[in-house]
Amino acid sequence: MLNENNEKIIETITIEGVDFEIIEKAKTFYAGSYFVAPDLDSEPDIQASWKWFQDNKNKITDSITPDCMICLSIDYALDREIAERPYAMLHGQETTNPNQPEGVYVLEAEPTLLIKVKATDAAWALTKKLNGLDNPGHQAPLFTLIRSIFEGPENNYAHNGCKQKGNEEAEYFYFNGDRYVSVPVKRKL
């Protein structure tokens, strides 16, 4: 059965004290800011995107994650040498309503599997151990942690983001202080 966020946890895998949740995610609408980099060699104005969300989050109608800011890293997982679109960023929330007020961008994500991990001391220690990456003040290295454990020729999953109708790597910032990241995946045949 899906929870209120259109998610069903189908498995939890614990590695060195870190819980990785494998989640079935139904079609999802994300509503919020949308900032695109000016070219293939740049990044979007992340601070402007964040500020837009802070100033306009109350405009998002029918939010099912009102206690959270979700940051979608759009096309960041693409190899820049073959990219056709510049990076983009969405700061927003999940909603049940694709019809939002003017100025609120809506992105529709197709159903997918997600692998989700909470940003904990144990998760950062495992990231450092496996990937040599420290906590730089944002959660992006946790994407690398998930991908290094679950994706690749010897693993059971492949990335299912970028040009897949809105499935992107996401950072979740709950207003109670909890933080998570998720990576969209598909099972290998």
Coordinates of C-alpha atoms in Angstrom, one line a residue:
M1 CA 0.0 0.0 0.0
L2 CA 1.3 3.5 -0.9
N3 CA 1.7 6.0 1.8
E4 CA 0.6 9.7 1.6
N5 CA 3.7 10.5 -0.5
N6 CA 2.9 7.9 -3.2
E7 CA 5.6 5.7 -1.8
K8 CA 5.8 2.0 -0.8
I9 CA 8.9 0.8 0.9
I10 CA 9.6 -2.6 -0.5
E11 CA 12.9 -3.4 1.1
T12 CA 15.4 -1.9 3.6
I13 CA 19.1 -2.9 3.2
T14 CA 21.4 -2.0 6.1
I15 CA 25.1 -1.6 5.4
E16 CA 27.4 -0.7 8.3
G17 CA 24.6 0.8 10.2
V18 CA 23.1 2.8 7.3
D19 CA 19.6 2.0 6.2
F20 CA 18.9 2.2 2.4
E21 CA 15.2 2.1 1.5
I22 CA 14.2 0.6 -1.8
I23 CA 10.9 2.4 -2.6
E24 CA 8.2 2.1 -5.3
K25 CA 7.3 5.6 -6.2
A26 CA 4.1 6.3 -8.1
K27 CA 3.7 9.2 -10.6
T28 CA 4.5 12.3 -8.8
F29 CA 4.0 16.1 -9.3
Y30 CA 6.7 18.4 -8.0
A31 CA 5.8 22.1 -7.8
G32 CA 8.0 25.0 -7.0
S33 CA 10.9 27.1 -8.5
Y34 CA 12.6 26.1 -11.7
F35 CA 16.0 27.6 -12.6
V36 CA 18.0 26.6 -15.6
A37 CA 21.7 27.2 -16.2
P38 CA 22.5 29.7 -19.0
D39 CA 24.6 27.2 -20.9
L40 CA 26.0 23.6 -20.8
D41 CA 29.1 24.8 -18.9
S42 CA 27.3 26.5 -16.1
E43 CA 25.0 25.8 -13.1
P44 CA 21.6 27.4 -12.4
D45 CA 21.4 30.1 -9.8
I46 CA 20.8 27.7 -6.9
Q47 CA 20.5 30.5 -4.3
A48 CA 17.8 32.3 -6.4
S49 CA 15.9 29.0 -6.7
W50 CA 16.1 28.4 -3.0
K51 CA 15.0 32.0 -2.2
W52 CA 12.1 31.7 -4.7
F53 CA 10.9 28.6 -2.8
Q54 CA 11.3 30.4 0.6
D55 CA 9.3 33.4 -0.6
N56 CA 6.6 31.4 -2.5
K57 CA 6.2 28.0 -0.9
N58 CA 2.8 29.0 0.5
K59 CA 1.5 29.4 -3.1
I60 CA 1.9 25.7 -3.8
T61 CA -1.5 24.2 -3.7
D62 CA -2.4 20.7 -2.4
S63 CA 1.1 20.0 -1.1
I64 CA 1.5 16.5 0.3
T65 CA 5.0 17.4 1.7
P66 CA 4.3 20.7 3.5
D67 CA 6.9 20.0 6.1
C68 CA 9.7 19.6 3.5
M69 CA 11.7 21.3 0.8
I70 CA 12.7 19.0 -2.0
C71 CA 15.6 19.9 -4.2
L72 CA 15.6 18.1 -7.6
S73 CA 19.0 18.2 -9.4
I74 CA 17.8 18.1 -13.0
D75 CA 20.2 16.6 -15.5
Y76 CA 23.1 16.7 -13.1
A77 CA 23.6 12.9 -13.5
L78 CA 24.2 13.4 -17.3
D79 CA 27.7 13.2 -18.7
R80 CA 28.3 16.8 -19.7
E81 CA 30.1 15.6 -22.9
I82 CA 26.8 14.2 -24.3
A83 CA 24.4 16.5 -22.6
E84 CA 21.9 18.3 -24.8
R85 CA 20.4 20.4 -22.0
P86 CA 21.9 22.6 -19.3
Y87 CA 21.6 21.7 -15.6
A88 CA 18.4 22.9 -13.9
M89 CA 17.2 23.0 -10.3
L90 CA 13.8 22.7 -8.7
H91 CA 13.1 23.6 -5.1
G92 CA 9.6 22.6 -4.2
Q93 CA 7.2 20.1 -2.8
E94 CA 5.2 17.1 -3.9
T95 CA 1.6 17.9 -4.8
T96 CA -1.5 16.1 -5.9
N97 CA -2.4 19.0 -8.2
P98 CA -0.6 19.7 -11.5
N99 CA -2.6 22.9 -11.9
Q100 CA -0.7 25.4 -9.8
P101 CA -0.8 29.2 -9.6
E102 CA 1.0 31.3 -12.2
G103 CA 4.7 31.3 -11.6
V104 CA 4.8 27.9 -9.8
Y105 CA 6.6 25.4 -12.1
V106 CA 5.3 21.8 -12.2
L107 CA 7.4 18.8 -13.1
E108 CA 5.7 15.4 -13.6
A109 CA 7.8 12.3 -12.7
E110 CA 6.9 8.9 -14.0
P111 CA 6.6 5.9 -11.6
T112 CA 10.0 4.5 -10.7
L113 CA 12.0 2.8 -8.0
L114 CA 14.0 5.1 -5.6
I115 CA 16.8 4.3 -3.3
K116 CA 16.7 6.6 -0.3
V117 CA 19.1 7.2 2.5
K118 CA 19.0 9.5 5.5
A119 CA 21.9 11.9 6.1
T120 CA 23.4 10.6 9.3
D121 CA 26.8 10.4 10.8
A122 CA 27.0 6.8 9.8
A123 CA 26.0 7.6 6.2
W124 CA 28.7 10.2 6.0
A125 CA 31.3 7.8 7.5
L126 CA 30.3 5.2 4.9
T127 CA 30.6 7.9 2.1
K128 CA 34.1 8.8 3.3
K129 CA 35.1 5.1 3.5
L130 CA 33.8 4.0 0.1
N131 CA 34.1 7.2 -2.0
G132 CA 36.6 9.4 -0.1
L133 CA 34.0 12.2 0.0
D134 CA 33.4 14.4 3.1
N135 CA 30.3 16.3 4.0
P136 CA 30.7 19.6 2.1
G137 CA 27.6 21.3 3.6
H138 CA 25.2 19.8 1.0
Q139 CA 24.1 16.3 0.5
A140 CA 25.2 15.6 -3.1
P141 CA 28.0 13.1 -2.1
L142 CA 25.2 10.8 -0.7
F143 CA 24.0 10.4 -4.3
T144 CA 27.5 9.0 -5.1
L145 CA 27.2 6.7 -2.0
I146 CA 23.9 5.2 -3.3
R147 CA 25.1 4.9 -6.9
S148 CA 28.4 3.3 -5.9
I149 CA 26.7 0.6 -3.8
F150 CA 23.7 -0.2 -6.0
E151 CA 24.5 0.7 -9.6
G152 CA 27.1 -0.6 -12.0
P153 CA 27.8 -3.8 -13.9
E154 CA 28.1 -6.0 -10.8
N155 CA 25.0 -4.6 -9.0
N156 CA 21.2 -5.0 -9.4
Y157 CA 20.2 -1.5 -10.3
A158 CA 20.7 1.1 -13.1
H159 CA 20.1 4.8 -12.9
N160 CA 16.6 5.8 -14.1
G161 CA 16.8 9.6 -14.2
C162 CA 17.5 12.3 -16.7
K163 CA 15.2 12.5 -19.8
Q164 CA 13.0 9.9 -18.0
K165 CA 10.0 12.3 -17.5
G166 CA 11.1 14.1 -14.4
N167 CA 12.9 11.4 -12.4
E168 CA 15.9 13.1 -10.8
E169 CA 18.2 12.8 -7.9
A170 CA 16.6 14.6 -5.0
E171 CA 17.6 16.1 -1.7
Y172 CA 14.9 16.3 1.1
F173 CA 15.2 19.0 3.8
Y174 CA 12.5 18.4 6.4
F175 CA 11.7 21.4 8.6
N176 CA 12.3 19.3 11.7
G177 CA 16.0 19.0 10.6
D178 CA 15.9 15.5 9.0
R179 CA 17.6 15.2 5.6
Y180 CA 17.5 12.5 3.0
V181 CA 18.6 11.9 -0.6
S182 CA 17.1 9.6 -3.2
V183 CA 18.2 8.3 -6.6
P184 CA 15.8 7.0 -9.2
V185 CA 16.7 3.5 -10.3
K186 CA 15.4 0.5 -12.3
R187 CA 16.1 -3.1 -11.7
K188 CA 18.4 -4.8 -14.2
L189 CA 16.8 -7.6 -16.2

